[in-house]
JSON list of C-alpha atoms in Angstrom, two decimals:
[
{"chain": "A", "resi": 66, "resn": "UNK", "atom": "CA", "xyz": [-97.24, 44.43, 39.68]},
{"chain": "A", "resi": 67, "resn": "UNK", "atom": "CA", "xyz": [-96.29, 40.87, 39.06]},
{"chain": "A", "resi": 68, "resn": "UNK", "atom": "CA", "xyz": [-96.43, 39.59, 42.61]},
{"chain": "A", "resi": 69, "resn": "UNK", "atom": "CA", "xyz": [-97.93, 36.30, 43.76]},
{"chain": "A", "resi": 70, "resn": "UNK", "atom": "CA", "xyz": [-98.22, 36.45, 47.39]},
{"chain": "A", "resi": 71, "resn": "UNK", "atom": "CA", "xyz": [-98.63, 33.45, 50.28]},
{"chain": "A", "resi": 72, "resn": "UNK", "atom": "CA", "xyz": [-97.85, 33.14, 54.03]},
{"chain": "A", "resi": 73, "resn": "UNK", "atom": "CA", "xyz": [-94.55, 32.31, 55.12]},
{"chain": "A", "resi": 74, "resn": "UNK", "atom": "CA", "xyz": [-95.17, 29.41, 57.60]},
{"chain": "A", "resi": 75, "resn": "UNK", "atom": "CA", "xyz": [-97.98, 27.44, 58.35]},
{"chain": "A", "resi": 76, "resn": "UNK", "atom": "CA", "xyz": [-97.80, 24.30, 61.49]},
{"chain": "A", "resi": 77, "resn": "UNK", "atom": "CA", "xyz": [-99.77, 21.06, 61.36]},
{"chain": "A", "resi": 78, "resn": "UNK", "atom": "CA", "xyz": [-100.51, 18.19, 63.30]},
{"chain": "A", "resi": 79, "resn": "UNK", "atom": "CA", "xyz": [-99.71, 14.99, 61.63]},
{"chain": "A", "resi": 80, "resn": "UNK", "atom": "CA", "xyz": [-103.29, 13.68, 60.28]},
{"chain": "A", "resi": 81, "resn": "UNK", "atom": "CA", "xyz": [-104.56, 17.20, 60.23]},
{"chain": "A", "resi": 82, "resn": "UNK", "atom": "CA", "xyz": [-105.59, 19.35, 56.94]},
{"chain": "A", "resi": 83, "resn": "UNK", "atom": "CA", "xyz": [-103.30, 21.85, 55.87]},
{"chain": "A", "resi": 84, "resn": "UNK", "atom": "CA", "xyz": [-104.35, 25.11, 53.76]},
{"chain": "A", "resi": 85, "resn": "UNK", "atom": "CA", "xyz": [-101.89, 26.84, 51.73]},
{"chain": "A", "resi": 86, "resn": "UNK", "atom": "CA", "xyz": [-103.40, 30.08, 50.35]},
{"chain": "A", "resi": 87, "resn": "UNK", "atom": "CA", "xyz": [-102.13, 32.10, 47.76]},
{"chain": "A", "resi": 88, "resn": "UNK", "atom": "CA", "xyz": [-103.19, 35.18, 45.73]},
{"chain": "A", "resi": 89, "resn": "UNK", "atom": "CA", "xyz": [-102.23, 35.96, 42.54]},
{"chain": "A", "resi": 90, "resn": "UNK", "atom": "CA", "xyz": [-101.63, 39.37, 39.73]},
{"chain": "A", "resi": 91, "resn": "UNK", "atom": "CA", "xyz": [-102.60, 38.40, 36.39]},
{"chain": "A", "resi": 92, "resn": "UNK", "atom": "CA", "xyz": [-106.51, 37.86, 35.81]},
{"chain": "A", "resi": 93, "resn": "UNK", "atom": "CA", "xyz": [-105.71, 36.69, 31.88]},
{"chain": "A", "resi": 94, "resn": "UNK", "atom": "CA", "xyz": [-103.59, 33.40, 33.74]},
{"chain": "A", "resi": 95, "resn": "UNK", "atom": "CA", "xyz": [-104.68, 30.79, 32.69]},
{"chain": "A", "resi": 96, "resn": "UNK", "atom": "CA", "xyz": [-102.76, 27.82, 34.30]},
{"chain": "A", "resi": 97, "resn": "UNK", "atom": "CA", "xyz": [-102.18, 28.14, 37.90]},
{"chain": "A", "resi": 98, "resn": "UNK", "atom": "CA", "xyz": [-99.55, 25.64, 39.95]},
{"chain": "A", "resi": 99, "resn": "UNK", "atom": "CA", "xyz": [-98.44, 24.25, 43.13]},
{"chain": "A", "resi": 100, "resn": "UNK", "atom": "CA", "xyz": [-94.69, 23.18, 43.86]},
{"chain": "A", "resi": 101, "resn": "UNK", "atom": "CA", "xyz": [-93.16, 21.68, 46.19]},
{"chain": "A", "resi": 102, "resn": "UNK", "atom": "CA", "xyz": [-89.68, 21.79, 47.36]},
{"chain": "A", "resi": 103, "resn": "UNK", "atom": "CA", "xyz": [-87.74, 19.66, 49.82]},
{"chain": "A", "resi": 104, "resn": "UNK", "atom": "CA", "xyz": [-84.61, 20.46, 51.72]},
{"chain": "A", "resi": 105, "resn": "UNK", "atom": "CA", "xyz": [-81.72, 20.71, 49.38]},
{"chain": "A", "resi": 106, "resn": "UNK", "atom": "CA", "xyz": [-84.06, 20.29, 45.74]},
{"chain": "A", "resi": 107, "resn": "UNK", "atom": "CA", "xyz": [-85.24, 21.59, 43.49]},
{"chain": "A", "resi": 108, "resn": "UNK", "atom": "CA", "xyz": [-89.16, 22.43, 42.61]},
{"chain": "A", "resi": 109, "resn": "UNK", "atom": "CA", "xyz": [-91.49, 19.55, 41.84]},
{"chain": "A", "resi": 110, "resn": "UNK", "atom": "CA", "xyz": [-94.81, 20.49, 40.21]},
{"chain": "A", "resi": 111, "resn": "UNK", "atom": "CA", "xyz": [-97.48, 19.02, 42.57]},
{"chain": "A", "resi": 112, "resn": "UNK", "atom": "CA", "xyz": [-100.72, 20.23, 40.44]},
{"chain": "A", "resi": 113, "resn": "UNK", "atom": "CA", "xyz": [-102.02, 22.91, 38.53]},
{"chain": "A", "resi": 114, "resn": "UNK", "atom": "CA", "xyz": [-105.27, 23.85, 37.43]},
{"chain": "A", "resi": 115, "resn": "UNK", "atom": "CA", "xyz": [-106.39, 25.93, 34.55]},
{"chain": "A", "resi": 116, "resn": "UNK", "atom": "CA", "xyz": [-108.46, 28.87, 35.17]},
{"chain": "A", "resi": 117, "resn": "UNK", "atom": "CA", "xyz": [-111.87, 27.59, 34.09]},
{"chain": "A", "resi": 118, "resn": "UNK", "atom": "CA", "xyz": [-112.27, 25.40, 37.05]},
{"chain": "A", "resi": 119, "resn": "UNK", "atom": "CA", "xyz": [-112.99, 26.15, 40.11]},
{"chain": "A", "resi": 120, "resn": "UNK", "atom": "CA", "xyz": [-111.86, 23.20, 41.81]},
{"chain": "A", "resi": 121, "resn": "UNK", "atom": "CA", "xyz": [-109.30, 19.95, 41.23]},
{"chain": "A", "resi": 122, "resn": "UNK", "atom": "CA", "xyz": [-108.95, 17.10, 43.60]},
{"chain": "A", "resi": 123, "resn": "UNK", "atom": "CA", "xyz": [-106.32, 14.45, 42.82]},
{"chain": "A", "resi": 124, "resn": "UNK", "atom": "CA", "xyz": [-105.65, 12.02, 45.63]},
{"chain": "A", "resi": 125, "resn": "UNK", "atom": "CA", "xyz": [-105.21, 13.86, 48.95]},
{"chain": "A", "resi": 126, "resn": "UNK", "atom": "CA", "xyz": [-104.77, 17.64, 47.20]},
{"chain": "A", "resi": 127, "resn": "UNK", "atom": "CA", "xyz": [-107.54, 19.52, 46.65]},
{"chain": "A", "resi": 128, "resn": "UNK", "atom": "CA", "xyz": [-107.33, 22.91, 44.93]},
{"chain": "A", "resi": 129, "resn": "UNK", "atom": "CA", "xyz": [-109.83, 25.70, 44.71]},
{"chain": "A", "resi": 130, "resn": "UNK", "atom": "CA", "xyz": [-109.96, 28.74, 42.46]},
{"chain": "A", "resi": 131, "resn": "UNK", "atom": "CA", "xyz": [-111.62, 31.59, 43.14]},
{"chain": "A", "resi": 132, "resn": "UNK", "atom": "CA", "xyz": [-111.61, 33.78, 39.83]},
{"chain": "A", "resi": 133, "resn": "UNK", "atom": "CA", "xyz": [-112.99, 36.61, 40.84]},
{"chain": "A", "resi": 134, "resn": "UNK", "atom": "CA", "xyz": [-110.81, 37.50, 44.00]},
{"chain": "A", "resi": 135, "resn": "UNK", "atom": "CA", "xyz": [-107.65, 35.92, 42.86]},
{"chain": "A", "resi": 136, "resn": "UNK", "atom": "CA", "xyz": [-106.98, 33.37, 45.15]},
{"chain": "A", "resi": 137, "resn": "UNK", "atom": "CA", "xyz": [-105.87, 30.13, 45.21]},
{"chain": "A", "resi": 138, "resn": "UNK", "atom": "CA", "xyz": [-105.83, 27.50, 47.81]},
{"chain": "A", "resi": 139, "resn": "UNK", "atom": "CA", "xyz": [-104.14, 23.81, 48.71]},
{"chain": "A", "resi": 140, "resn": "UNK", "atom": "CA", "xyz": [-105.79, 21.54, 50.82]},
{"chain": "A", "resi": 141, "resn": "UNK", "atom": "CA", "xyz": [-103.64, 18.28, 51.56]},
{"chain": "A", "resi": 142, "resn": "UNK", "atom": "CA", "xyz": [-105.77, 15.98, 53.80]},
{"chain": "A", "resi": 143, "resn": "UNK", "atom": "CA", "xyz": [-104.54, 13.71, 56.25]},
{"chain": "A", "resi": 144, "resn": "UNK", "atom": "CA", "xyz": [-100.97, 15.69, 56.49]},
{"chain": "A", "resi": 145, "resn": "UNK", "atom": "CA", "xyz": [-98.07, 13.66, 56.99]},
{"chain": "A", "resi": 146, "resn": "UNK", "atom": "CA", "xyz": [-94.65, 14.35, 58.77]},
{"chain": "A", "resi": 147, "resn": "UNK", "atom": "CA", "xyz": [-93.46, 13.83, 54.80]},
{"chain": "A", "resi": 148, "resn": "UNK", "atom": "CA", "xyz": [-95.49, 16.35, 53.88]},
{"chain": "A", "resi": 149, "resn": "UNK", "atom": "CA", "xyz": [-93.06, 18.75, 55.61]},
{"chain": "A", "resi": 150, "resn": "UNK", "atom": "CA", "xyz": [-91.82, 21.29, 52.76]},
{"chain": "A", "resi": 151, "resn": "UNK", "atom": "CA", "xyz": [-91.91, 24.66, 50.99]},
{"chain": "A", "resi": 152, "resn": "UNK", "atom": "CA", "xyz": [-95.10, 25.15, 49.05]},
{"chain": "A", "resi": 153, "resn": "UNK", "atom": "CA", "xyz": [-95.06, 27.46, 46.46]},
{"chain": "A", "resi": 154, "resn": "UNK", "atom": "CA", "xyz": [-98.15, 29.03, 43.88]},
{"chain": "A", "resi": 155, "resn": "UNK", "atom": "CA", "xyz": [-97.51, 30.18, 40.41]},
{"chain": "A", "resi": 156, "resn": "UNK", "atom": "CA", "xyz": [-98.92, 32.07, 37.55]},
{"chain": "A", "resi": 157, "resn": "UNK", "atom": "CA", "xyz": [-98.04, 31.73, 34.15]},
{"chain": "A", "resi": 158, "resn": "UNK", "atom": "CA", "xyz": [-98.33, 35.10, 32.51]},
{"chain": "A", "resi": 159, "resn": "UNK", "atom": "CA", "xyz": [-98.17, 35.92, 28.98]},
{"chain": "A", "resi": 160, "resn": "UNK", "atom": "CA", "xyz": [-95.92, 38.33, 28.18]},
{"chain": "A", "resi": 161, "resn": "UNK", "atom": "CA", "xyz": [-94.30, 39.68, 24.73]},
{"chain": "A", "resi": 162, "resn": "UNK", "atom": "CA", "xyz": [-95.89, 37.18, 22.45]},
{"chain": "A", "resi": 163, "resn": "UNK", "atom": "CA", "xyz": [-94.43, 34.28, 25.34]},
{"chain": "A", "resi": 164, "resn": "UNK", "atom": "CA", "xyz": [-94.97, 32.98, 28.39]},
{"chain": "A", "resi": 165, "resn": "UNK", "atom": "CA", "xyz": [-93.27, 32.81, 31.73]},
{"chain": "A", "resi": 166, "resn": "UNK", "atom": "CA", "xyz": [-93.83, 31.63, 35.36]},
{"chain": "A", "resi": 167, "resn": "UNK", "atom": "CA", "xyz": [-93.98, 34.05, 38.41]},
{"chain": "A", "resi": 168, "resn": "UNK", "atom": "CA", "xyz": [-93.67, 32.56, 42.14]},
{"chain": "A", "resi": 169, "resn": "UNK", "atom": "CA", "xyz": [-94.49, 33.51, 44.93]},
{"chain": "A", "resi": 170, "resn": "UNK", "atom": "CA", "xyz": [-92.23, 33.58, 48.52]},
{"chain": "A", "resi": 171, "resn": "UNK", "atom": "CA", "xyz": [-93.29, 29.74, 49.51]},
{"chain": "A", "resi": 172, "resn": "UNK", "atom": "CA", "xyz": [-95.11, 28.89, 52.04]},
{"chain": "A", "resi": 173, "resn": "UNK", "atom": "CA", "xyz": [-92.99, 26.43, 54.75]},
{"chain": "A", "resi": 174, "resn": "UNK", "atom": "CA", "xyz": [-95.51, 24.02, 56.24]},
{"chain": "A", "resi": 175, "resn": "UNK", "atom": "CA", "xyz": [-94.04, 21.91, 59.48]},
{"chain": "A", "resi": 176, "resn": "UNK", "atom": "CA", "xyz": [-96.04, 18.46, 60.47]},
{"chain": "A", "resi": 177, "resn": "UNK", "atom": "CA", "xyz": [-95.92, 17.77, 63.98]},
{"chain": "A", "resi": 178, "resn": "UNK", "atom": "CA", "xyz": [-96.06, 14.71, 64.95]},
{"chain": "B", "resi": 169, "resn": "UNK", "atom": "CA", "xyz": [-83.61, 12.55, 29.73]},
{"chain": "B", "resi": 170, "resn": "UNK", "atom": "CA", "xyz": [-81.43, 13.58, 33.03]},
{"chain": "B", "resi": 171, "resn": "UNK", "atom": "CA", "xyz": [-83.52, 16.62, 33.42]},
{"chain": "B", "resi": 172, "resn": "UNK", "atom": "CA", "xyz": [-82.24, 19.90, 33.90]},
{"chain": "B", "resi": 173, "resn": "UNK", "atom": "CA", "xyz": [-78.94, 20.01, 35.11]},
{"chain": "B", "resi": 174, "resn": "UNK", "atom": "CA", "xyz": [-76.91, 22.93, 36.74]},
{"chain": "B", "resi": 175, "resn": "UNK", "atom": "CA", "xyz": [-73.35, 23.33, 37.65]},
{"chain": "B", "resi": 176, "resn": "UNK", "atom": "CA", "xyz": [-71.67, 23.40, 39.91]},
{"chain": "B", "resi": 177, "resn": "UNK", "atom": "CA", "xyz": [-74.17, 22.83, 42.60]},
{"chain": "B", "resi": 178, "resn": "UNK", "atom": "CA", "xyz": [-72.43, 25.01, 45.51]},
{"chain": "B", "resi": 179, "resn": "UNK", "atom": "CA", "xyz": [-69.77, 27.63, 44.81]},
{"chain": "B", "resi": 180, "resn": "UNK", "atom": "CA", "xyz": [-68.34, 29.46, 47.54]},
{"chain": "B", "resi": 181, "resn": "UNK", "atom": "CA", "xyz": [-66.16, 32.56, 46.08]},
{"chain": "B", "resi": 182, "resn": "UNK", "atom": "CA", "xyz": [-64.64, 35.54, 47.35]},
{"chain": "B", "resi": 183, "resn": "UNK", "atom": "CA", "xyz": [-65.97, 38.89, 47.24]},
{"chain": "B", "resi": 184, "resn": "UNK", "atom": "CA", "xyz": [-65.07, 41.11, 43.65]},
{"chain": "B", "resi": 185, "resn": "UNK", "atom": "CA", "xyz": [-64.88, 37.60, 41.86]},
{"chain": "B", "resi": 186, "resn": "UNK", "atom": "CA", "xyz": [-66.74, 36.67, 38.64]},
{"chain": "B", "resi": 187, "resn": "UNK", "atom": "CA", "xyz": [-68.87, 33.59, 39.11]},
{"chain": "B", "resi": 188, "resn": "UNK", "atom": "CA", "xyz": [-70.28, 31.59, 36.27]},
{"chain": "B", "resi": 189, "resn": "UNK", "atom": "CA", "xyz": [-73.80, 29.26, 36.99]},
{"chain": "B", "resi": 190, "resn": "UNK", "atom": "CA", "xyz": [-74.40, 26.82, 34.07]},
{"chain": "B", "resi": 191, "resn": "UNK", "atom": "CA", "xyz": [-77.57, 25.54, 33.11]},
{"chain": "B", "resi": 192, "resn": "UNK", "atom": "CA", "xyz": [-78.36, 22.46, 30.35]},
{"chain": "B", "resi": 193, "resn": "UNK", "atom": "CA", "xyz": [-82.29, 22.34, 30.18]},
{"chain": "B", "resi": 194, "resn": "UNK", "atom": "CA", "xyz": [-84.35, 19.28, 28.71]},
{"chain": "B", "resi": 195, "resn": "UNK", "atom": "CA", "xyz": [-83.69, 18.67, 25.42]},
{"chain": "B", "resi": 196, "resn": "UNK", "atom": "CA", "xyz": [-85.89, 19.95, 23.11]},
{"chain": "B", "resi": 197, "resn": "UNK", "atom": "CA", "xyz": [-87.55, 23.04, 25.42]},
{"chain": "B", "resi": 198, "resn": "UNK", "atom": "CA", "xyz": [-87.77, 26.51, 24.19]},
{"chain": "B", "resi": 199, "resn": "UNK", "atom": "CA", "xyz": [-87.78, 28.28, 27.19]},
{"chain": "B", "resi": 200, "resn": "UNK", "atom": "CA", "xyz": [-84.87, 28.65, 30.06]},
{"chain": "B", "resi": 201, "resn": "UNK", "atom": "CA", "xyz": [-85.75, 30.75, 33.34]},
{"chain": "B", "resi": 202, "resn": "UNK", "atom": "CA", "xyz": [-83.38, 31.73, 35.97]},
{"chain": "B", "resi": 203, "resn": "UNK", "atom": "CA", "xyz": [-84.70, 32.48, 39.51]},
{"chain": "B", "resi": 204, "resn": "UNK", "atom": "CA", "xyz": [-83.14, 33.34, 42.53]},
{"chain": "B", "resi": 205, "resn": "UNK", "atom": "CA", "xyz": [-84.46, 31.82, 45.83]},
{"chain": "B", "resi": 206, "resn": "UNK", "atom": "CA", "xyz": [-83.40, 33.72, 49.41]},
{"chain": "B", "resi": 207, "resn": "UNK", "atom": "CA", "xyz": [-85.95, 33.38, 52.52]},
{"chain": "B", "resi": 208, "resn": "UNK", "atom": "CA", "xyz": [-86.93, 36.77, 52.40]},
{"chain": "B", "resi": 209, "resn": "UNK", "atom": "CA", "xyz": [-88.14, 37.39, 48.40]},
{"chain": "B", "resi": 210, "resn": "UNK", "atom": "CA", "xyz": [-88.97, 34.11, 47.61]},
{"chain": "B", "resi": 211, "resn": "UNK", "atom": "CA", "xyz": [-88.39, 33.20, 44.02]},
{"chain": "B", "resi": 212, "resn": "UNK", "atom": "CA", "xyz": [-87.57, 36.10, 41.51]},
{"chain": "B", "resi": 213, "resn": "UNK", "atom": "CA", "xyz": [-87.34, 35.70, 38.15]},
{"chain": "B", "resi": 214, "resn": "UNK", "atom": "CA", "xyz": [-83.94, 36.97, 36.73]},
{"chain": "B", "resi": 215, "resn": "UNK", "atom": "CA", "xyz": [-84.34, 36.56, 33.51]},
{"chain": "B", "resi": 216, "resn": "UNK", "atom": "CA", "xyz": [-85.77, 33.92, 30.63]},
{"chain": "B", "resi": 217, "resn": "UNK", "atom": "CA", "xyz": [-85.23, 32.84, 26.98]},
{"chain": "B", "resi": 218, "resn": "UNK", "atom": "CA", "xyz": [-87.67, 31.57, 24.45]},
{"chain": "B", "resi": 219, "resn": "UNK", "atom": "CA", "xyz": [-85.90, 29.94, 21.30]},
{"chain": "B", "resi": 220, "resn": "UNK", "atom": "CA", "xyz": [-82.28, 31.38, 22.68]},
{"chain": "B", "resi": 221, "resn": "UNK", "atom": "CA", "xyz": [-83.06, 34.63, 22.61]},
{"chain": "B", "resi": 222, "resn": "UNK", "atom": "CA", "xyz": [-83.48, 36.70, 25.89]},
{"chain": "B", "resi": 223, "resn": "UNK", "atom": "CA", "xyz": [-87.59, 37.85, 26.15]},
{"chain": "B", "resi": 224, "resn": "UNK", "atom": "CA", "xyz": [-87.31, 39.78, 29.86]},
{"chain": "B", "resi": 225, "resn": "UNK", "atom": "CA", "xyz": [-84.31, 40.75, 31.90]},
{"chain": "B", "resi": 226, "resn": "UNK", "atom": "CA", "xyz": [-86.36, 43.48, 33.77]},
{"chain": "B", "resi": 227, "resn": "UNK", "atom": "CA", "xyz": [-85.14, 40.94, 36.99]},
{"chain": "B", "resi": 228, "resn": "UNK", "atom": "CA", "xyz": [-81.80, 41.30, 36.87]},
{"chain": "B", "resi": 229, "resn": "UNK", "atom": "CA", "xyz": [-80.80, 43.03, 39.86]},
{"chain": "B", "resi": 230, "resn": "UNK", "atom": "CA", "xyz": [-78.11, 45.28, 38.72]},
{"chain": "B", "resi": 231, "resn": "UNK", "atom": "CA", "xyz": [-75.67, 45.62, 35.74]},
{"chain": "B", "resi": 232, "resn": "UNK", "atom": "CA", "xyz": [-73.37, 43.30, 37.52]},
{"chain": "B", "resi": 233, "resn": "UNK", "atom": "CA", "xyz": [-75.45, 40.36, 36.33]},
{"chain": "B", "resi": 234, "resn": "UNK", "atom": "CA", "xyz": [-75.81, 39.15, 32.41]},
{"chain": "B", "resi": 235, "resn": "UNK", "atom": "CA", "xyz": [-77.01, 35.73, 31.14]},
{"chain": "B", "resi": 236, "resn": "UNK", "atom": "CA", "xyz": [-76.16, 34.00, 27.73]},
{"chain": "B", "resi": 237, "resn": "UNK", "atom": "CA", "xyz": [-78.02, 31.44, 25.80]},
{"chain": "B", "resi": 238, "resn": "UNK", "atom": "CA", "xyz": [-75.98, 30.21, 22.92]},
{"chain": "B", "resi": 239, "resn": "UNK", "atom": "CA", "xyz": [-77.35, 27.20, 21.97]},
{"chain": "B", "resi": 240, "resn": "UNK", "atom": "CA", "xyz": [-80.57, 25.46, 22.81]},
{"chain": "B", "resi": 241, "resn": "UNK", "atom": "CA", "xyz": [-78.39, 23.10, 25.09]},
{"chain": "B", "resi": 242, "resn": "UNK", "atom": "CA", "xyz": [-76.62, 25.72, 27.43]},
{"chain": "B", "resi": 243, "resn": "UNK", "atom": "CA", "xyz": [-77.32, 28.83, 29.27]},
{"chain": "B", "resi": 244, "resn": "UNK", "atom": "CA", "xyz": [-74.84, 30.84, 31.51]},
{"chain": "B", "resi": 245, "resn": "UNK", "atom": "CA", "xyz": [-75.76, 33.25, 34.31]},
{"chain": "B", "resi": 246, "resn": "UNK", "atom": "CA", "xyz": [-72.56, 35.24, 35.24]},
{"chain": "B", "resi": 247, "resn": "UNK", "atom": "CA", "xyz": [-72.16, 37.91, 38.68]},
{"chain": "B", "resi": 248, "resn": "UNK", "atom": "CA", "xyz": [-69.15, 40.18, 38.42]},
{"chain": "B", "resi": 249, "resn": "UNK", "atom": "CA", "xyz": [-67.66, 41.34, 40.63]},
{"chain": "B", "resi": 250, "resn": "UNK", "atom": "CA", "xyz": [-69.78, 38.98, 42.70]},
{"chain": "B", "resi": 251, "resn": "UNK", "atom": "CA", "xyz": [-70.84, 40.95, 46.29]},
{"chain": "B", "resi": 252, "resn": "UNK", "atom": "CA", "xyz": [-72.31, 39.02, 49.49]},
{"chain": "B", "resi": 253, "resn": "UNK", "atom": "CA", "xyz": [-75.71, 39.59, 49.03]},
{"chain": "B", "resi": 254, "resn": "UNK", "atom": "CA", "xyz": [-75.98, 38.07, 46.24]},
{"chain": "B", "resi": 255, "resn": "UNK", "atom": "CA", "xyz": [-75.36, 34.74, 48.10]},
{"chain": "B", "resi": 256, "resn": "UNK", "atom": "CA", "xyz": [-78.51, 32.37, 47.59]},
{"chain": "B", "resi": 257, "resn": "UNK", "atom": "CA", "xyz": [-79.52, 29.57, 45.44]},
{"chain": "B", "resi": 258, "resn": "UNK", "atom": "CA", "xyz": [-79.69, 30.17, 41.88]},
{"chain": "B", "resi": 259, "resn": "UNK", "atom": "CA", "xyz": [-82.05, 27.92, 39.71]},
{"chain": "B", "resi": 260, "resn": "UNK", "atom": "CA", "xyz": [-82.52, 26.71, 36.47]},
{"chain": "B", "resi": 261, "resn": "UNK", "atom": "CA", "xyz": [-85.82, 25.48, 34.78]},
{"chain": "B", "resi": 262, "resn": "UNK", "atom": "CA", "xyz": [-87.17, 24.68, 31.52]},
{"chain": "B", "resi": 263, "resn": "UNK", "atom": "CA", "xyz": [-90.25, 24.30, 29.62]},
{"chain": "B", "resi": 264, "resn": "UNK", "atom": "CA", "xyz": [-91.79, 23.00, 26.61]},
{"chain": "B", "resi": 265, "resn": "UNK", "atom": "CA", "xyz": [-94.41, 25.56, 25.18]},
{"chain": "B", "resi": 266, "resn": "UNK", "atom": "CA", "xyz": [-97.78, 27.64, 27.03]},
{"chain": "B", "resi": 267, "resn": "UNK", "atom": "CA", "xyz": [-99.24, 25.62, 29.58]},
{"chain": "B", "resi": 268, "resn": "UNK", "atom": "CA", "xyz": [-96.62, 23.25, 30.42]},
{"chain": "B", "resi": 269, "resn": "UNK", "atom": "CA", "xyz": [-94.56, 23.23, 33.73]},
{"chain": "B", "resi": 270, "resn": "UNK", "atom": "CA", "xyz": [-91.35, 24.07, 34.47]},
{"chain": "B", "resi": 271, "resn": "UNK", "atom": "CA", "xyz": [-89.00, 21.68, 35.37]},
{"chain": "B", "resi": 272, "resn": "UNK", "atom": "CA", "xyz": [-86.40, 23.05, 37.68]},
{"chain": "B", "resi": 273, "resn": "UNK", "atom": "CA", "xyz": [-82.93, 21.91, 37.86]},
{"chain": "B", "resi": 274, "resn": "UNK", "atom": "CA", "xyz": [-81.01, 20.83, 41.77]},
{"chain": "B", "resi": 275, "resn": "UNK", "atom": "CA", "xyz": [-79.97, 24.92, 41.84]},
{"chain": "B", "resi": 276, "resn": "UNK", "atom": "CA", "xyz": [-76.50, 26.31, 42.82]},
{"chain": "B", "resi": 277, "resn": "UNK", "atom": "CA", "xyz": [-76.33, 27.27, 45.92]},
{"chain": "B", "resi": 278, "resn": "UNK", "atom": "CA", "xyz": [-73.74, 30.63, 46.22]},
{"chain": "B", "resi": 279, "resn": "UNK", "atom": "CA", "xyz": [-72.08, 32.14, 48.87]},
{"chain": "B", "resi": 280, "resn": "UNK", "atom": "CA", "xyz": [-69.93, 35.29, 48.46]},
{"chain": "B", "resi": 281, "resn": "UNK", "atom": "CA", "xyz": [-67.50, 35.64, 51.25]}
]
């Protein structure tokens, strides 16, 4: 199948870590992303990471890859009550001589404060 | 360049009517996605086009549903007769080639009455 699968809801306490997990179908994907979507928006690409890493850390995100089980992981340090938002992981697959981008259900992370 | 715009951004429509979501992506993209977001499924892909022409519909819920591309400029997703569970929020999003993100437009958020 084509799903990409992550928690529902995950709560923080402002200045806490957060940990989004995701797993993913498609072994051949080769970019892998993170959105983020506010109330009332659309999705914003956070980061992505192609599938010959293992790891990318730009500013307070952190992502890891783990190839060989198919799962994916953001880490935002220092969580803020901004930070507040639906997360979601994607796969670009290849498909028909083309590409296209499979989500999962978003995870909705809450900072306390 | 205004980035992907949809119209109109909420529609609120009785049930058995045909309802039209419009969709301009960036200029100069090849390929158009259309996703459907509700809290329980997350973000399903409907359908996408790659130079105008439709590559996968396999996400089109039922034969009620049907999506045009005439022009590299404009895309139309249409419901009809529209039912209330197909209320949610319909998005748009673009990209330029492999590898690339997505840009996603505001979305249209529906609600069949």
């Amino acid at each position: 199948g084509e799903d990409v699968e992550q928690s529902l809801f995950l709560s923080v306490r402002e200045g806490d870590s957060s940990v989004i997990n995701c797993t993913y179908t498609d072994s051949s994907s080769t970019y892998l992303y993170w959105y983020k979507q506010e109330p009332g928006a659309g999705l914003q690409l956070l980061t992505y990471i192609f599938s010959n890493m293992d790891m990318k850390q730009d500013q307070r995100l952190t992502v890891l890859l783990n190839k060989k089980d198919k799962h994916l992981s953001l880490r935002i340090a220092d969580t803020q009550t901004g930070d507040s938002a639906i997360y979601f992981c994607a796969e670009s697959m290849r498909f028909s001589g083309t590409y296209k981008y499979i989500f999962g259900t978003g995870t909705r992370l809450k900072v306390l404060a | 360049d205004a980035g992907v715009i949809q119209s109109p951004r909420h529609e609120v429509t009785e049930m058995g009517q045909e309802v039209t979501l419009r969709c301009k992506p960036i200029s100069g993209h090849n390929s158009l996605f259309w996703y459907r977001q509700t809290m329980m499924r997350g973000l399903e892909l409907l359908i996408y086009f790659n130079n105008n022409v439709p590559i996968d519909d396999s996400g089109m819920p039922e034969d009620r549903f049907s999506a045009k591309m005439p022009n590299a400029s404009f895309s139309t997703l249409k419901i009809q007769p529209s039912e209330p569970r197909d209320s949610a929020v319909y998005f748009c999003a673009s990209s330029s080639g492999w590898g690339s993100e997505a840009f996603f437009g505001q979305g249209t958020r529906l609600t069949v009455v």
